Amino acid sequence: MAHWSKYSEELIATAKAIGTSGKGILAADESTGTIGKRFAPINVENNEANRRSYRELLFTSEGFEQNISGVILFEETLHQSTADGKPFPTLLNEKGVLPGIKVDKGVTPIPGTEGETSTQGLDGLLGRCQEYYKAGARFAKWRAVLKINKELGLPSALAIQENAWGLARYAAICQEAGLAPIVEPEILMDGTHTIEEAAAVTEKVSMCQYLTGRK
């Protein structure tokens, strides 16, 4: 860990702050396409100005900081400011809320599987994380998705290991740049599986992630 030890105390403090009792993380990292789907029903044009205004509305809501410990931002939002020119990371820090950043580049199919995916974004990640840190981000999110289908034997061992490896590399790179990584293999609820089957898969995936992260 010596190569990123200069951030070790800050990383620990960040993790503790994110986990503050009674508070949660606000996911405000919708992609441009996703936020467009939310604007459409209320006839709001999906442009940069409206996306900025929407995020400002969220971050300046009265009492916002009483229940939120951190906010995951989309890259565009990390570099935006309030109407009076205050950068969003500065605004959040003043409220005692940690700015975070989504760092993955979406999912891609794993060849030879039944539609399973791995997550893209490791190429150039260190440089991007260093820039995100300079811009004010202090933690990161990486979305790895696994689905359950008992008939097809999903998630497959290949998908579990591939996503565990990606999350482990992402976590190591983030810490080297001073960002505390959220390591969360997302196991989708969609399907006909039972809660017991979901629990068993979650345990299996978590164990693989833990062992991979230690290597």
CSV table of C-alpha atoms in Angstrom, one decimal:
chain,number,residue,atom,x,y,z
A,1,MET,CA,0.0,0.0,0.0
A,2,ALA,CA,3.0,2.3,0.2
A,3,HIS,CA,2.4,3.8,-3.3
A,4,TRP,CA,-0.8,5.4,-2.1
A,5,SER,CA,-0.1,5.7,1.6
A,6,LYS,CA,-0.1,9.5,1.4
A,7,TYR,CA,-3.9,9.3,1.1
A,8,SER,CA,-4.5,6.6,3.7
A,9,GLU,CA,-5.7,8.9,6.5
A,10,GLU,CA,-7.9,10.9,4.2
A,11,LEU,CA,-9.4,7.7,2.7
A,12,ILE,CA,-10.3,6.4,6.2
A,13,ALA,CA,-11.9,9.7,7.1
A,14,THR,CA,-13.9,9.8,3.9
A,15,ALA,CA,-15.2,6.2,4.5
A,16,LYS,CA,-16.2,7.2,8.0
A,17,ALA,CA,-18.0,10.3,6.8
A,18,ILE,CA,-19.9,8.5,4.1
A,19,GLY,CA,-21.0,5.9,6.7
A,20,THR,CA,-22.4,8.5,9.1
A,21,SER,CA,-25.3,7.0,11.1
A,22,GLY,CA,-28.7,8.3,9.9
A,23,LYS,CA,-27.4,9.6,6.6
A,24,GLY,CA,-27.2,8.1,3.1
A,25,ILE,CA,-25.8,8.7,-0.4
A,26,LEU,CA,-27.7,10.6,-3.1
A,27,ALA,CA,-27.1,9.1,-6.5
A,28,ALA,CA,-27.3,12.2,-8.8
A,29,ASP,CA,-25.1,10.6,-11.5
A,30,GLU,CA,-27.8,10.0,-14.1
A,31,SER,CA,-26.3,9.9,-17.6
A,32,THR,CA,-27.5,12.5,-20.2
A,33,GLY,CA,-29.8,9.9,-21.7
A,34,THR,CA,-31.3,8.8,-18.4
A,35,ILE,CA,-32.0,12.3,-17.2
A,36,GLY,CA,-33.6,13.0,-20.5
A,37,LYS,CA,-36.2,10.3,-19.8
A,38,ARG,CA,-37.0,12.0,-16.5
A,39,PHE,CA,-37.4,15.4,-18.1
A,40,ALA,CA,-39.6,14.2,-21.0
A,41,PRO,CA,-42.8,13.7,-19.0
A,42,ILE,CA,-42.7,17.2,-17.6
A,43,ASN,CA,-41.7,18.8,-21.0
A,44,VAL,CA,-38.3,20.0,-19.9
A,45,GLU,CA,-35.7,20.1,-22.6
A,46,ASN,CA,-32.6,17.9,-22.0
A,47,ASN,CA,-29.8,20.5,-22.3
A,48,GLU,CA,-26.8,21.3,-20.1
A,49,ALA,CA,-28.5,24.4,-18.6
A,50,ASN,CA,-31.5,22.5,-17.4
A,51,ARG,CA,-29.4,19.6,-16.1
A,52,ARG,CA,-27.4,22.1,-14.2
A,53,SER,CA,-30.5,23.8,-12.8
A,54,TYR,CA,-32.0,20.4,-11.7
A,55,ARG,CA,-28.8,19.5,-9.8
A,56,GLU,CA,-28.7,22.9,-8.2
A,57,LEU,CA,-32.3,22.4,-7.0
A,58,LEU,CA,-31.3,19.2,-5.4
A,59,PHE,CA,-28.2,20.4,-3.7
A,60,THR,CA,-29.6,23.6,-2.4
A,61,SER,CA,-32.8,22.1,-1.0
A,62,GLU,CA,-33.4,23.1,2.7
A,63,GLY,CA,-32.2,20.5,5.1
A,64,PHE,CA,-30.5,18.5,2.3
A,65,GLU,CA,-27.3,18.0,4.4
A,66,GLN,CA,-29.2,16.7,7.4
A,67,ASN,CA,-29.8,13.4,5.7
A,68,ILE,CA,-27.1,13.1,3.0
A,69,SER,CA,-23.5,12.3,3.6
A,70,GLY,CA,-22.3,12.1,0.0
A,71,VAL,CA,-23.5,12.8,-3.5
A,72,ILE,CA,-22.5,10.7,-6.6
A,73,LEU,CA,-22.1,13.1,-9.4
A,74,PHE,CA,-22.0,12.7,-13.2
A,75,GLU,CA,-18.8,14.0,-14.7
A,76,GLU,CA,-20.6,16.9,-16.3
A,77,THR,CA,-22.0,17.9,-12.9
A,78,LEU,CA,-18.6,17.8,-11.2
A,79,HIS,CA,-17.4,20.7,-13.3
A,80,GLN,CA,-20.6,22.7,-13.1
A,81,SER,CA,-21.5,25.6,-10.7
A,82,THR,CA,-24.5,27.2,-9.1
A,83,ALA,CA,-26.2,30.1,-10.8
A,84,ASP,CA,-24.0,32.5,-8.8
A,85,GLY,CA,-20.8,30.8,-9.8
A,86,LYS,CA,-20.0,28.5,-6.9
A,87,PRO,CA,-18.6,25.1,-8.1
A,88,PHE,CA,-20.9,22.3,-7.0
A,89,PRO,CA,-18.1,20.4,-5.1
A,90,THR,CA,-17.5,23.6,-3.1
A,91,LEU,CA,-21.2,24.0,-2.4
A,92,LEU,CA,-21.4,20.4,-1.2
A,93,ASN,CA,-18.3,20.7,1.0
A,94,GLU,CA,-19.7,23.8,2.7
A,95,LYS,CA,-22.7,21.7,3.6
A,96,GLY,CA,-20.6,18.9,5.0
A,97,VAL,CA,-21.5,16.6,2.1
A,98,LEU,CA,-18.8,14.7,0.3
A,99,PRO,CA,-18.7,14.9,-3.5
A,100,GLY,CA,-18.3,11.6,-5.3
A,101,ILE,CA,-18.0,10.7,-9.0
A,102,LYS,CA,-19.2,7.8,-11.3
A,103,VAL,CA,-16.0,6.6,-13.0
A,104,ASP,CA,-17.1,3.6,-15.1
A,105,LYS,CA,-17.9,3.8,-18.8
A,106,GLY,CA,-20.9,1.4,-18.9
A,107,VAL,CA,-21.1,-2.3,-19.4
A,108,THR,CA,-20.1,-4.5,-22.3
A,109,PRO,CA,-21.2,-8.1,-23.1
A,110,ILE,CA,-18.9,-11.0,-22.0
A,111,PRO,CA,-18.4,-13.3,-25.0
A,112,GLY,CA,-19.6,-16.9,-24.5
A,113,THR,CA,-22.2,-16.0,-21.8
A,114,GLU,CA,-26.0,-15.7,-21.7
A,115,GLY,CA,-26.1,-11.9,-22.0
A,116,GLU,CA,-23.9,-11.3,-19.0
A,117,THR,CA,-21.7,-8.1,-18.8
A,118,SER,CA,-18.5,-6.7,-17.5
A,119,THR,CA,-17.8,-3.0,-16.8
A,120,GLN,CA,-15.6,-0.8,-19.0
A,121,GLY,CA,-13.5,2.1,-17.9
A,122,LEU,CA,-10.2,0.8,-16.5
A,123,ASP,CA,-8.2,2.3,-19.4
A,124,GLY,CA,-7.0,5.7,-18.4
A,125,LEU,CA,-8.8,5.5,-15.0
A,126,LEU,CA,-5.8,6.7,-12.9
A,127,GLY,CA,-5.5,9.9,-14.9
A,128,ARG,CA,-9.2,10.5,-14.7
A,129,CYS,CA,-9.3,9.9,-11.0
A,130,GLN,CA,-6.5,12.3,-10.4
A,131,GLU,CA,-8.4,15.0,-12.3
A,132,TYR,CA,-11.6,14.2,-10.4
A,133,TYR,CA,-9.7,14.6,-7.1
A,134,LYS,CA,-8.4,18.0,-8.2
A,135,ALA,CA,-11.9,19.0,-9.1
A,136,GLY,CA,-13.1,18.1,-5.6
A,137,ALA,CA,-14.4,14.5,-5.7
A,138,ARG,CA,-13.5,12.4,-2.7
A,139,PHE,CA,-15.1,9.0,-3.4
A,140,ALA,CA,-16.1,7.0,-6.5
A,141,LYS,CA,-18.7,4.6,-7.8
A,142,TRP,CA,-18.3,1.8,-10.3
A,143,ARG,CA,-21.4,-0.1,-11.5
A,144,ALA,CA,-20.9,-3.9,-11.9
A,145,VAL,CA,-24.1,-5.8,-12.8
A,146,LEU,CA,-24.9,-9.4,-12.2
A,147,LYS,CA,-28.2,-11.1,-13.0
A,148,ILE,CA,-29.8,-14.3,-11.5
A,149,ASN,CA,-31.4,-16.9,-13.7
A,150,LYS,CA,-31.5,-20.4,-12.1
A,151,GLU,CA,-32.4,-22.1,-15.4
A,152,LEU,CA,-29.5,-20.7,-17.2
A,153,GLY,CA,-27.1,-21.0,-14.3
A,154,LEU,CA,-26.6,-17.3,-13.9
A,155,PRO,CA,-24.6,-15.6,-12.7
A,156,SER,CA,-21.9,-17.7,-14.2
A,157,ALA,CA,-18.5,-18.2,-12.5
A,158,LEU,CA,-16.9,-16.3,-15.4
A,159,ALA,CA,-19.1,-13.2,-14.9
A,160,ILE,CA,-18.6,-13.3,-11.2
A,161,GLN,CA,-14.9,-13.4,-11.4
A,162,GLU,CA,-14.6,-10.9,-14.3
A,163,ASN,CA,-16.6,-8.3,-12.4
A,164,ALA,CA,-14.8,-9.0,-9.2
A,165,TRP,CA,-11.5,-8.4,-10.9
A,166,GLY,CA,-12.7,-5.2,-12.5
A,167,LEU,CA,-14.0,-3.9,-9.1
A,168,ALA,CA,-10.7,-4.8,-7.4
A,169,ARG,CA,-8.6,-3.0,-10.0
A,170,TYR,CA,-11.0,0.0,-9.9
A,171,ALA,CA,-10.7,0.1,-6.1
A,172,ALA,CA,-6.9,0.0,-6.1
A,173,ILE,CA,-6.6,2.7,-8.8
A,174,CYS,CA,-9.1,5.0,-7.0
A,175,GLN,CA,-7.2,4.8,-3.7
A,176,GLU,CA,-3.9,5.6,-5.5
A,177,ALA,CA,-5.6,8.8,-6.6
A,178,GLY,CA,-7.1,9.7,-3.2
A,179,LEU,CA,-10.7,8.6,-4.0
A,180,ALA,CA,-12.5,6.2,-1.6
A,181,PRO,CA,-14.1,3.5,-3.8
A,182,ILE,CA,-17.6,2.1,-3.3
A,183,VAL,CA,-17.2,-1.6,-4.1
A,184,GLU,CA,-20.7,-2.9,-4.9
A,185,PRO,CA,-21.4,-5.8,-7.2
A,186,GLU,CA,-25.0,-5.0,-8.1
A,187,ILE,CA,-27.2,-8.2,-8.2
A,188,LEU,CA,-30.3,-7.3,-10.1
A,189,MET,CA,-33.7,-8.1,-8.4
A,190,ASP,CA,-35.3,-8.8,-11.8
A,191,GLY,CA,-36.4,-12.4,-12.3
A,192,THR,CA,-38.4,-15.2,-10.7
A,193,HIS,CA,-35.8,-16.2,-8.1
A,194,THR,CA,-36.6,-16.3,-4.4
A,195,ILE,CA,-35.1,-14.2,-1.7
A,196,GLU,CA,-33.2,-17.2,-0.4
A,197,GLU,CA,-31.7,-17.7,-3.9
A,198,ALA,CA,-30.7,-14.0,-4.0
A,199,ALA,CA,-29.1,-14.3,-0.6
A,200,ALA,CA,-27.1,-17.3,-1.7
A,201,VAL,CA,-25.9,-15.6,-4.8
A,202,THR,CA,-25.0,-12.4,-2.9
A,203,GLU,CA,-22.9,-14.4,-0.4
A,204,LYS,CA,-21.1,-16.2,-3.2
A,205,VAL,CA,-20.4,-13.0,-5.1
A,206,SER,CA,-19.3,-11.1,-2.0
A,207,MET,CA,-16.9,-13.9,-1.1
A,208,CYS,CA,-15.4,-13.9,-4.5
A,209,GLN,CA,-15.0,-10.1,-4.4
A,210,TYR,CA,-13.3,-10.2,-1.0
A,211,LEU,CA,-10.8,-12.9,-2.1
A,212,THR,CA,-10.1,-11.1,-5.3
A,213,GLY,CA,-9.6,-7.8,-3.6
A,214,ARG,CA,-7.0,-9.3,-1.3
A,215,LYS,CA,-4.8,-10.6,-4.2
